[in-house]
XYZ file of C-alpha atoms in Angstrom:
281
model
C -34.990 -195.609 -204.405
C -38.449 -196.379 -205.779
C -40.988 -198.361 -203.754
C -44.550 -199.519 -204.161
C -44.404 -200.082 -207.875
C -45.777 -202.859 -210.036
C -42.703 -203.077 -212.195
C -42.637 -202.336 -215.892
C -40.466 -200.396 -218.300
C -39.779 -196.670 -218.195
C -38.426 -194.146 -220.691
C -35.238 -192.151 -220.440
C -35.219 -188.613 -219.015
C -32.880 -185.618 -219.241
C -33.316 -182.805 -216.738
C -31.362 -179.543 -216.822
C -30.223 -177.957 -213.583
C -31.374 -174.641 -212.192
C -29.582 -172.508 -209.635
C -26.226 -173.525 -211.033
C -26.631 -174.047 -214.758
C -24.653 -176.185 -217.176
C -25.466 -179.607 -215.703
C -27.857 -182.332 -216.862
C -29.248 -185.302 -214.874
C -29.920 -188.215 -217.213
C -31.962 -191.339 -216.480
C -31.495 -194.141 -218.985
C -34.523 -196.213 -219.959
C -34.958 -199.483 -218.093
C -37.247 -201.866 -216.255
C -38.415 -201.576 -212.634
C -38.612 -204.579 -210.395
C -41.949 -205.220 -208.690
C -42.135 -203.771 -205.154
C -38.967 -201.710 -204.930
C -36.023 -200.692 -207.079
C -33.599 -197.829 -207.604
C -33.380 -195.157 -210.275
C -29.902 -194.000 -211.228
C -29.567 -190.449 -212.554
C -26.166 -189.570 -214.019
C -25.148 -185.916 -213.689
C -22.891 -184.571 -216.438
C -21.779 -181.239 -217.868
C -19.714 -178.297 -216.680
C -21.030 -176.125 -213.861
C -21.176 -172.440 -214.782
C -20.480 -171.393 -211.179
C -20.083 -172.881 -207.743
C -23.195 -173.374 -205.618
C -26.270 -175.600 -205.494
C -27.585 -177.242 -208.659
C -31.261 -178.192 -208.425
C -32.855 -180.920 -210.543
C -36.666 -181.169 -210.634
C -37.198 -184.948 -210.791
C -40.527 -186.510 -211.733
C -41.371 -190.210 -211.940
C -44.485 -192.309 -211.637
C -46.641 -189.340 -210.709
C -44.276 -188.314 -207.931
C -41.883 -185.351 -207.962
C -39.057 -184.013 -205.856
C -36.060 -181.721 -206.093
C -32.548 -183.140 -206.008
C -30.017 -180.576 -204.793
C -26.330 -181.140 -205.482
C -23.482 -178.933 -204.248
C -21.008 -178.319 -207.048
C -17.811 -176.401 -207.658
C -17.143 -174.808 -211.023
C -14.229 -176.204 -212.979
C -11.079 -174.172 -212.448
C -10.094 -172.138 -215.521
C -7.270 -173.640 -217.538
C -4.851 -172.061 -219.989
C -4.622 -173.175 -223.630
C -2.399 -176.138 -224.364
C 1.155 -175.073 -225.083
C 0.947 -171.868 -223.061
C 4.377 -170.619 -221.993
C 4.303 -169.083 -218.512
C 7.160 -166.604 -218.329
C 7.397 -166.753 -214.519
C 7.253 -170.551 -214.511
C 3.737 -170.682 -213.043
C 0.326 -169.835 -214.553
C -1.106 -166.391 -213.851
C -3.517 -166.766 -210.926
C -7.156 -166.362 -211.939
C -8.738 -164.025 -209.409
C -11.912 -162.174 -210.365
C -12.735 -158.532 -209.782
C -15.990 -156.882 -210.812
C -16.506 -153.250 -211.736
C -19.847 -152.272 -210.131
C -20.317 -149.499 -212.691
C -19.916 -151.565 -215.863
C -20.973 -154.878 -214.295
C -18.075 -156.620 -216.046
C -15.881 -159.202 -214.318
C -12.177 -159.311 -215.126
C -9.004 -160.990 -213.973
C -7.535 -158.765 -211.266
C -4.088 -158.665 -212.902
C -2.433 -158.563 -216.312
C -1.520 -161.849 -217.939
C 1.924 -162.776 -216.665
C 1.693 -160.681 -213.491
C 2.423 -162.381 -210.178
C 0.061 -160.130 -208.222
C -2.568 -157.440 -208.540
C -0.958 -154.005 -208.595
C -0.168 -152.343 -205.270
C 0.833 -149.131 -207.073
C 0.968 -147.806 -210.619
C 4.649 -148.763 -210.775
C 4.447 -152.181 -209.125
C 6.840 -154.204 -211.292
C 5.343 -157.511 -210.115
C 2.042 -156.403 -211.648
C 3.341 -155.392 -215.083
C 2.951 -158.837 -216.619
C 3.784 -159.812 -220.182
C 3.924 -157.864 -223.456
C 1.850 -159.499 -226.204
C 1.967 -158.859 -229.919
C -1.641 -158.527 -231.054
C -3.189 -161.844 -232.058
C -0.373 -164.124 -230.908
C -0.712 -167.033 -228.515
C 1.317 -167.248 -225.312
C 4.198 -168.998 -227.091
C 6.975 -167.258 -225.148
C 7.280 -164.148 -227.321
C 5.342 -162.232 -224.662
C 8.084 -162.620 -222.051
C 9.544 -159.164 -221.599
C 13.088 -160.434 -222.218
C 12.351 -162.886 -225.050
C 14.698 -163.084 -228.029
C 13.813 -161.257 -231.241
C 13.719 -162.229 -234.896
C 13.292 -160.284 -238.133
C 11.505 -163.161 -239.869
C 7.784 -162.510 -240.215
C 5.349 -165.400 -239.827
C 3.152 -166.576 -242.707
C 0.925 -168.559 -240.335
C -1.059 -167.927 -237.139
C 1.475 -170.053 -235.258
C 5.045 -168.764 -235.688
C 7.845 -171.297 -235.871
C 9.278 -170.125 -232.545
C 8.512 -168.003 -229.505
C 10.642 -165.047 -230.493
C 9.335 -161.489 -230.502
C 8.926 -160.739 -234.208
C 10.296 -157.355 -235.284
C 8.256 -155.511 -237.905
C 9.871 -152.129 -238.679
C 8.042 -151.705 -241.982
C 4.421 -151.131 -242.952
C 1.934 -152.610 -242.041
C 3.980 -153.211 -238.840
C 2.532 -156.643 -238.194
C 4.280 -159.850 -237.102
C 2.174 -161.821 -239.580
C 2.351 -161.577 -243.374
C -0.227 -161.640 -244.804
C -2.217 -160.077 -241.992
C -5.054 -161.926 -240.241
C -7.732 -159.864 -238.488
C -9.479 -162.881 -236.896
C -7.155 -164.035 -234.141
C -8.291 -162.749 -230.761
C -12.079 -162.464 -230.954
C -14.117 -164.311 -228.317
C -13.321 -167.157 -225.931
C -12.889 -169.515 -228.891
C -10.831 -167.041 -230.874
C -7.706 -168.258 -232.633
C -4.713 -167.770 -230.309
C -6.819 -166.476 -227.389
C -4.172 -166.404 -224.596
C -6.689 -166.077 -221.753
C -7.765 -168.958 -219.476
C -10.948 -170.864 -220.314
C -14.045 -168.709 -219.960
C -12.077 -165.483 -220.448
C -11.234 -163.420 -223.522
C -9.792 -160.167 -224.784
C -12.202 -157.238 -224.300
C -13.581 -155.353 -227.272
C -12.675 -151.723 -227.839
C -16.064 -150.655 -226.447
C -15.738 -152.819 -223.329
C -12.277 -151.490 -222.554
C -13.369 -147.904 -223.130
C -16.375 -148.394 -220.819
C -13.918 -149.226 -218.043
C -11.976 -146.034 -218.760
C -15.156 -143.966 -218.660
C -15.931 -145.371 -215.194
C -12.629 -144.163 -213.699
C -12.559 -141.348 -211.170
C -10.127 -139.553 -213.496
C -9.132 -140.291 -217.080
C -5.423 -140.818 -216.469
C -2.985 -143.239 -214.833
C -4.209 -142.280 -211.357
C -7.753 -143.225 -212.341
C -6.498 -146.430 -213.951
C -4.891 -147.555 -210.697
C -7.788 -146.364 -208.518
C -10.221 -148.404 -210.635
C -11.240 -151.980 -209.756
C -8.739 -153.239 -212.360
C -5.766 -151.383 -210.786
C -4.030 -151.047 -214.144
C -0.256 -150.444 -213.839
C 2.139 -148.438 -216.002
C 3.768 -151.463 -217.621
C 5.075 -149.671 -220.724
C 5.283 -151.567 -223.995
C 7.655 -153.344 -226.333
C 8.465 -151.557 -229.596
C 7.744 -153.357 -232.866
C 10.826 -151.994 -234.636
C 13.538 -153.220 -232.258
C 11.866 -155.081 -229.371
C 12.993 -152.640 -226.690
C 10.831 -151.876 -223.660
C 9.827 -148.213 -223.431
C 7.686 -145.956 -221.229
C 7.905 -148.407 -218.329
C 6.595 -146.637 -215.241
C 5.110 -143.764 -217.243
C 2.564 -145.272 -219.672
C 0.172 -148.198 -219.720
C -1.061 -149.948 -222.873
C -3.700 -152.715 -223.062
C -4.875 -154.509 -226.180
C -8.510 -154.991 -227.162
C -9.767 -157.605 -229.631
C -10.945 -154.932 -232.064
C -9.115 -154.294 -235.331
C -8.748 -150.938 -237.077
C -7.605 -151.131 -240.691
C -4.078 -152.618 -240.567
C -3.804 -151.857 -236.820
C -5.693 -152.969 -233.704
C -7.303 -150.941 -230.952
C -5.990 -150.524 -227.442
C -6.101 -148.424 -224.288
C -3.317 -145.962 -223.480
C -3.037 -144.111 -220.176
C -0.464 -141.852 -218.532
C -0.415 -139.110 -215.921
C -1.811 -136.484 -218.294
C -4.671 -138.473 -219.804
C -6.115 -141.687 -221.199
C -7.911 -142.837 -224.309
C -8.461 -145.485 -226.931
C -6.379 -145.609 -230.086
C -4.915 -147.794 -232.825
C -1.532 -149.477 -232.419
C 0.795 -151.515 -234.598
C 0.026 -155.208 -234.118
C 3.700 -156.037 -233.719
C 3.922 -153.826 -230.613
C 3.964 -155.701 -227.312
C 1.125 -154.453 -225.076
C -0.382 -155.743 -221.836
C -3.381 -158.090 -221.884
C -6.149 -157.984 -219.287
C -8.696 -160.797 -219.669
C -12.448 -160.316 -219.400
C -14.751 -163.048 -218.098
C -17.169 -164.042 -220.827
């Protein structure tokens, strides 16, 4: 409400929020009635987090703070995402105090965060590098020997690639999984594949550079094994863990490998099916 005025026109205003960012309070231009009237600010945008958004309002020589309690929009998965368990992977955050990075607390496709290194409910899906969640990532999906000439294969089959360059796509495309807006990013909104450096920083923060350290870390990475590019079989389940990064390396892409005797970063065939752990952007 506005009181004590002599009427007259006023200009539009746009005021960005503080505290919780991402919101804007907009006042359209108009005319005040003499004596008293109301000013209508419209709040729009997407809140970056939950909490209190503060707008510093100023009008007619007077100022005040408008505080609005907001909840951040829940992350959503890309349109067309196939959820192998029938329900979307729950988005629960966990932060590594050493690296300061916030991640999903489970692999894509997992129904829970790992309770042990061999917790089968925490293994999740097996993604071919650069592909969307079109169903190929389901650990029991059908296979095909037909390579894809586009970023979007004709079906959700796991594409076998037994010959060099061991990629599901021909010709290869190195720009598929980079950033939250990356082509085929399978992560929920606001999340993305980590880079090679970001994934390795997590490894370096572990209490030990092996599968025990992987599980003891904030990410509780399980030994999900991987799906072989040549025949689609699952191997090393319960003994090795493999996680993709967004980083490419020649005709391959980089990923994290860990087992009881050690852990490290390396290059893998893009047609292999590895785990995906999403990083909050």
